[in-house]
CSV table of C-alpha atoms and ligand atoms in Angstrom, one decimal:
chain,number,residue,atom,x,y,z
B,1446,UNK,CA,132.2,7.7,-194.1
B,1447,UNK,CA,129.9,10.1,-193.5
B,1448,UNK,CA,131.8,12.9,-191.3
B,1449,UNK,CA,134.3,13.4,-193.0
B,1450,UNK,CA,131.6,13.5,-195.9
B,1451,UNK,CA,130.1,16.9,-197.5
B,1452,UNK,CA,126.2,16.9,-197.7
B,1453,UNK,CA,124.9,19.5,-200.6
B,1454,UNK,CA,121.5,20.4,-200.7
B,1455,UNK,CA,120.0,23.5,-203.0
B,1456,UNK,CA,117.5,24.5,-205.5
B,1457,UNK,CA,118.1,23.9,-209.0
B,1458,UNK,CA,121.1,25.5,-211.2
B,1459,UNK,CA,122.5,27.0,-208.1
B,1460,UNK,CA,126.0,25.6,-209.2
B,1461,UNK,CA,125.6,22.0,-207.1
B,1462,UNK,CA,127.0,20.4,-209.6
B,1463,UNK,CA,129.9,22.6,-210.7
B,1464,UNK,CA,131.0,23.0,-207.8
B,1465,UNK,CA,130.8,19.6,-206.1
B,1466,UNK,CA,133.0,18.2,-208.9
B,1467,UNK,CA,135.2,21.0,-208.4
B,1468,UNK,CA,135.8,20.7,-204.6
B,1469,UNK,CA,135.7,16.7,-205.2
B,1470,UNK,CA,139.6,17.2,-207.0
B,1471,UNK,CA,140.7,19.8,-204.7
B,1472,UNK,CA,139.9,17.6,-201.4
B,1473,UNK,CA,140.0,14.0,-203.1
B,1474,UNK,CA,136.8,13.0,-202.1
B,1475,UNK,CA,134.2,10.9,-204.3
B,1476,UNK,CA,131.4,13.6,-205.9
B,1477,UNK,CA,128.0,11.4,-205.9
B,1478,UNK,CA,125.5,13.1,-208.3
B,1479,UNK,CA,122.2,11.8,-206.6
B,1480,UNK,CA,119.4,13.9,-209.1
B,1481,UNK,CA,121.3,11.6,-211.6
B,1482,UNK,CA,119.3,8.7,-209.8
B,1483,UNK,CA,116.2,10.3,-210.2
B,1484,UNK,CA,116.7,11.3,-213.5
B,1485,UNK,CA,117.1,7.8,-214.8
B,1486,UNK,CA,113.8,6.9,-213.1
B,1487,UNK,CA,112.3,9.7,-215.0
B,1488,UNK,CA,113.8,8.6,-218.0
B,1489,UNK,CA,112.8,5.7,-217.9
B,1490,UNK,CA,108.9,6.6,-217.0
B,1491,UNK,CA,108.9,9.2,-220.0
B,1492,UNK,CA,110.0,6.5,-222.2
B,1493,UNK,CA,107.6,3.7,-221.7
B,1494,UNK,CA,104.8,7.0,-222.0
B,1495,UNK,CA,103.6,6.7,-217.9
B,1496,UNK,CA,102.0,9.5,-216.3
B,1497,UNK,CA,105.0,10.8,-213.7
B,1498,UNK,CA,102.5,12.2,-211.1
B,1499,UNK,CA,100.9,8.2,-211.2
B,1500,UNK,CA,102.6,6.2,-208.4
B,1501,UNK,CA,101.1,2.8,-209.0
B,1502,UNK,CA,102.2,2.7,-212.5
B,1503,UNK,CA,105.8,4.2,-211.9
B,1504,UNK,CA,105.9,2.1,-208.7
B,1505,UNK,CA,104.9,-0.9,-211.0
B,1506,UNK,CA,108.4,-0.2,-213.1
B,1507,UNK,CA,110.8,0.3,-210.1
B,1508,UNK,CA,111.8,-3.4,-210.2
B,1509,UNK,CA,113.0,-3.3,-213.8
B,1510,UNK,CA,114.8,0.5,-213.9
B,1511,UNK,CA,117.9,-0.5,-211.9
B,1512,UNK,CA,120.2,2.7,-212.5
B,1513,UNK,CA,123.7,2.1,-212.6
B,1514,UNK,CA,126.4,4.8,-211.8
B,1515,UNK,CA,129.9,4.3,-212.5
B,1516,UNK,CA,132.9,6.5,-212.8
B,1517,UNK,CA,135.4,7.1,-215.8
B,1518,UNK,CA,138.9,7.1,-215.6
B,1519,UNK,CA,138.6,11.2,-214.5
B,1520,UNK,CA,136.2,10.1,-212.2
B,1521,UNK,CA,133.2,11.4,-214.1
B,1522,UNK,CA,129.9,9.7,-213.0
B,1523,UNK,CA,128.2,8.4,-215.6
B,1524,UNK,CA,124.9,6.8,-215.8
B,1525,UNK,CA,123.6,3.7,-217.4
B,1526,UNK,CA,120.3,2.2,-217.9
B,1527,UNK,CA,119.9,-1.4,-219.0
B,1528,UNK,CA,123.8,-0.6,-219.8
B,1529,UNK,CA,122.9,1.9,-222.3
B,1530,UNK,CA,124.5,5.2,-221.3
B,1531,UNK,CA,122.3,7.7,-220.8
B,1532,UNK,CA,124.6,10.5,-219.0
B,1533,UNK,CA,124.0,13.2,-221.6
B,1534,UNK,CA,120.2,11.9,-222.0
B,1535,UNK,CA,119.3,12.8,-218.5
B,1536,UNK,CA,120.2,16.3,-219.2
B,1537,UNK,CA,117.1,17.3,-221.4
B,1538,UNK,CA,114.6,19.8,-219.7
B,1539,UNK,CA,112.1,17.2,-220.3
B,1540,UNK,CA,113.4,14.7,-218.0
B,1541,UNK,CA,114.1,17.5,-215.3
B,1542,UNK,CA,110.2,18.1,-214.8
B,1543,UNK,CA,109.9,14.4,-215.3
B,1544,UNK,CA,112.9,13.8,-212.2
B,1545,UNK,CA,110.9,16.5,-210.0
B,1546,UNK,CA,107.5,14.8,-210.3
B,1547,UNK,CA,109.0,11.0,-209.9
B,1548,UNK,CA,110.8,12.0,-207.1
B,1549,UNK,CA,108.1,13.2,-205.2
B,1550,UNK,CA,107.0,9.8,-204.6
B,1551,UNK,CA,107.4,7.3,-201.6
B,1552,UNK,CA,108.2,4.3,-203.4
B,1553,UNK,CA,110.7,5.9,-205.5
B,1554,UNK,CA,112.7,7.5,-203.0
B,1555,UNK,CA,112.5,4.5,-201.0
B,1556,UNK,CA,113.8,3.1,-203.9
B,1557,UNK,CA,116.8,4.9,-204.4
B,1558,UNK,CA,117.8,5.7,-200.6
B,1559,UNK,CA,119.9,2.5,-200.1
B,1560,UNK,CA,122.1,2.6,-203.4
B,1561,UNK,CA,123.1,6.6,-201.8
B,1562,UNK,CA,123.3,5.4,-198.4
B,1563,UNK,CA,125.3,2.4,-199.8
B,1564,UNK,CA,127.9,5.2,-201.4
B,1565,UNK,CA,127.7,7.7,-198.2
B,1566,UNK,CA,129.1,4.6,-196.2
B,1567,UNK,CA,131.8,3.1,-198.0
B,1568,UNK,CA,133.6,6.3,-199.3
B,1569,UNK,CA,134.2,9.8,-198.1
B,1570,UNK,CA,132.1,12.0,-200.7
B,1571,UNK,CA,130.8,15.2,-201.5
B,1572,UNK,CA,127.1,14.5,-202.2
B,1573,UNK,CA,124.3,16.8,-203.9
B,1574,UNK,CA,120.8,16.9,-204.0
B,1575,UNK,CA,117.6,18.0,-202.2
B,1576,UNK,CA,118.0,15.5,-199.3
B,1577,UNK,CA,121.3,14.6,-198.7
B,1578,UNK,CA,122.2,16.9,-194.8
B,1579,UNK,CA,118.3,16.0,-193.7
B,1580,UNK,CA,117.8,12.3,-194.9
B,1581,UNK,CA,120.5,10.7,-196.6
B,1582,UNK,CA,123.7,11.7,-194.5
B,1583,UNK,CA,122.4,13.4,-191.4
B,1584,UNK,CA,126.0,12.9,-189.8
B,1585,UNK,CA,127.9,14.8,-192.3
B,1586,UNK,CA,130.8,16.5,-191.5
B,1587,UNK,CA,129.6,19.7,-193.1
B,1588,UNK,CA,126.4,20.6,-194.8
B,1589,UNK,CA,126.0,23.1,-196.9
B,1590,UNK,CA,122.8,24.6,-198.8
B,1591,UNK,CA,123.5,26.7,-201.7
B,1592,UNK,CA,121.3,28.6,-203.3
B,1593,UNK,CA,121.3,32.0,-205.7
B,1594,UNK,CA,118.4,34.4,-206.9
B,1595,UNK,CA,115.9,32.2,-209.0
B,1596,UNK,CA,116.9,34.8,-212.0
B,1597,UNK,CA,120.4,34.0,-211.5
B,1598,UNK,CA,119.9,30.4,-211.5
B,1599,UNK,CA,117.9,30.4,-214.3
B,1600,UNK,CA,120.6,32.8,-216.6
B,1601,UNK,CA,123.5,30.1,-215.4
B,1602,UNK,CA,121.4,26.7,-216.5
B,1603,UNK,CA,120.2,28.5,-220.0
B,1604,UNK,CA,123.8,29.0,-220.6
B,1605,UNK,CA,124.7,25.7,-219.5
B,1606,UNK,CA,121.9,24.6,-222.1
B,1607,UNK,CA,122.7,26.8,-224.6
B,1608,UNK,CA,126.5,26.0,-224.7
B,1609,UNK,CA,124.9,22.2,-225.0
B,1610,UNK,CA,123.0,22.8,-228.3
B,1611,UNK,CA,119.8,22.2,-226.2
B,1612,UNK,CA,117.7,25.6,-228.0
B,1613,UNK,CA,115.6,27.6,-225.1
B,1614,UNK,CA,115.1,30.9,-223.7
B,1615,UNK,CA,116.2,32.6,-220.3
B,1616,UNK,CA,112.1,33.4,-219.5
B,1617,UNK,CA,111.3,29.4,-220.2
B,1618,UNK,CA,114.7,28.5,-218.1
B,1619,UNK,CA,112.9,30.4,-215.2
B,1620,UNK,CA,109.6,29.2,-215.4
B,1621,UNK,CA,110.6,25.6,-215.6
B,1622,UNK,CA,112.8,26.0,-212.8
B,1623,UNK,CA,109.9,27.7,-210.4
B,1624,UNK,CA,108.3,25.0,-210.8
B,1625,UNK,CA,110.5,22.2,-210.2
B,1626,UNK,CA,111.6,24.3,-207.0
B,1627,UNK,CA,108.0,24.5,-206.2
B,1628,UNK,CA,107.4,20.9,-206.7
B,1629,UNK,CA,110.4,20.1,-205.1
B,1630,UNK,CA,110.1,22.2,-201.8
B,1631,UNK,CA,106.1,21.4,-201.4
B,1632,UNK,CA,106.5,17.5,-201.9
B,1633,UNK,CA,105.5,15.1,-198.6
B,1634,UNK,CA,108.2,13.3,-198.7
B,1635,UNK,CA,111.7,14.4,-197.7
B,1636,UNK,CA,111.5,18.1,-199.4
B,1637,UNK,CA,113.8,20.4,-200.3
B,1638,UNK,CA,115.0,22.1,-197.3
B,1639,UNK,CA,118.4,23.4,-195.3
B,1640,UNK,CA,119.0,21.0,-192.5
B,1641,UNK,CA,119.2,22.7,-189.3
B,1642,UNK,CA,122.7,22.7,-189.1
B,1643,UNK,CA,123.3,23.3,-192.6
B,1644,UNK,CA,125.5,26.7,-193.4
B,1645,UNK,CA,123.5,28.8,-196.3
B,1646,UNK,CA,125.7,29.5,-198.6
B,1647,UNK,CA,123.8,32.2,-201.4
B,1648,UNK,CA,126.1,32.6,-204.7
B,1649,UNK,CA,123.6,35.3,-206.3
B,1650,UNK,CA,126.4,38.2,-206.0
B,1651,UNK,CA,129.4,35.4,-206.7
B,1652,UNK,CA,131.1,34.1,-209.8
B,1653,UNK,CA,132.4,30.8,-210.2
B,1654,UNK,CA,135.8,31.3,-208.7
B,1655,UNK,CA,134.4,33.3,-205.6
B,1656,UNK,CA,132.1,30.7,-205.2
B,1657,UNK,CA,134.3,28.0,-205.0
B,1658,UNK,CA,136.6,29.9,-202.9
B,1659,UNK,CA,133.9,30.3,-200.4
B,1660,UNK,CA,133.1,26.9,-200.3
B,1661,UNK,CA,136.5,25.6,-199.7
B,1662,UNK,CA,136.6,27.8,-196.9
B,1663,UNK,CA,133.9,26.3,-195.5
B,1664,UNK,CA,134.9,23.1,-196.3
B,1665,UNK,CA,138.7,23.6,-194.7
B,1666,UNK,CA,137.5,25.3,-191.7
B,1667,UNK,CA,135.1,22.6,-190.7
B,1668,UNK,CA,136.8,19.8,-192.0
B,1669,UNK,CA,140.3,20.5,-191.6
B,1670,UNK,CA,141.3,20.0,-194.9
E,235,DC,O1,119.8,17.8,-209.0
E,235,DC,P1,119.0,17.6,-210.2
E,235,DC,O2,118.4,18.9,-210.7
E,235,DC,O3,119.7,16.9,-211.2
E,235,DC,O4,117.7,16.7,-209.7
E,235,DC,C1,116.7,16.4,-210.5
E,235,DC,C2,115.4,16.2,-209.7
E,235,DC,O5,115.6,15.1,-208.8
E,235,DC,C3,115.1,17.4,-208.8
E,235,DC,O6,114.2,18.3,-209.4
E,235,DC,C4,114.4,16.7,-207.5
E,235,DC,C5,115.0,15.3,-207.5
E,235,DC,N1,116.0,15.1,-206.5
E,235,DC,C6,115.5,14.8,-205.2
E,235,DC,O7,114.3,14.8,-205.0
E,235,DC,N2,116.4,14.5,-204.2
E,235,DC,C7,117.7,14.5,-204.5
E,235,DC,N3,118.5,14.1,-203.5
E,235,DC,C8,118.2,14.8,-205.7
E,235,DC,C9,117.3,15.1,-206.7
């Protein structure tokens, strides 16, 4: 129900994620995860050994990827492919760059857009993503773009990778992420961008707390929560 729904939009490891699932508990609203949906698609191409960048091939798999989400009892979405549970899988860097280049085609976002739309219209939710305030939930109650310093971003996600076991550096962190904001921002289709109406909201010179605090300010004052 989409205005009394919170649209999310950033570049990557600017704390989407976090913080969605941390202002979904505070204002009991569903937290819809949509680069998981991507992710699975690029899982899936980087399994079967397709070229990302190759839209007739990856277009030629759509029919049989079918990503499922579904929430655990804490309301943790989780992803499944095929019913194999690939939440955690998702995660690697590898499928990142493979998520950023899928999702830069037509067919696959065409693909995807009804299963979100499907979610933004049953259920009041906080949704993230690269999209969401400009093409998935234009009527949302509030729309926020987040974003932080590329260095910042990139020291949060290697710690988030690093506390994961997943072995990389800060410099690599950075230079994957330029690209996939790059790739992301310069697409055709449906880029990366704040939606007109959209309140910035830049996290560089905030921890977590004072950056949750700032978005459940925003999220009070305009929803009335
Ligand atoms: O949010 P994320 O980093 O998990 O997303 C992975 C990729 O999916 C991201 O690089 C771009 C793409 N994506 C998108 O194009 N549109 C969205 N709404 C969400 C993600």
């Amino acid at each position: 129900m989409e205005n009394k729904s919170i649209a999310l939009d950033g570049p990557a490891g600017a704390g989407k994620s976090t913080l969605s699932k941390m202002a979904s508990k505070r204002f009991g609203l569903i937290y819809v995860d949509t680069g998981a949906l991507y992710r699975c698609v690029g899982l899936y191409v980087l399994r079967k050994g397709v070229e990302p960048r190759d839209e007739a091939s990856v277009k030629a798999l759509l029919p049989e990827i079918s990503p499922v989400m579904k929430y655990d009892d804490d309301g943790v979405q989780r992803m499944y492919l095929g019913g194999e549970d690939v939440t955690e899988e998702i995660r690697m860097p590898e499928v990142s760059s493979y998520a950023s280049d899928v999702s830069a085609l037509p067919p696959v976002r065409e693909y995807l857009l009804s299963q979100q739309r499907r979610m933004a219209e049953e259920y009041d939710v906080i949704m993230d993503g690269r999209d969401i305030g400009t093409v998935i939930m234009p009527k949302a109650g509030l729309k926020v773009f987040l974003t932080a310093e590329p260095e910042v971003r990139a020291r949060r996600r290697y710690l988030e990778l690093r506390e994961k076991g997943i072995g990389t550096t800060p410099e690599k962190v950075l230079e994957e992420m330029a690209q996939r904001d790059k790739n992301d921002s310069e697409r055709d289709v449906a880029p990366l961008r704040a939606a007109d109406d959209a309140v910035i909201l830049d996290t560089t010179n905030m921890d977590l707390g004072e950056s949750f605090e700032a978005l459940c300010a925003l999220i009070s004052g305009r929803l009335g929560a």
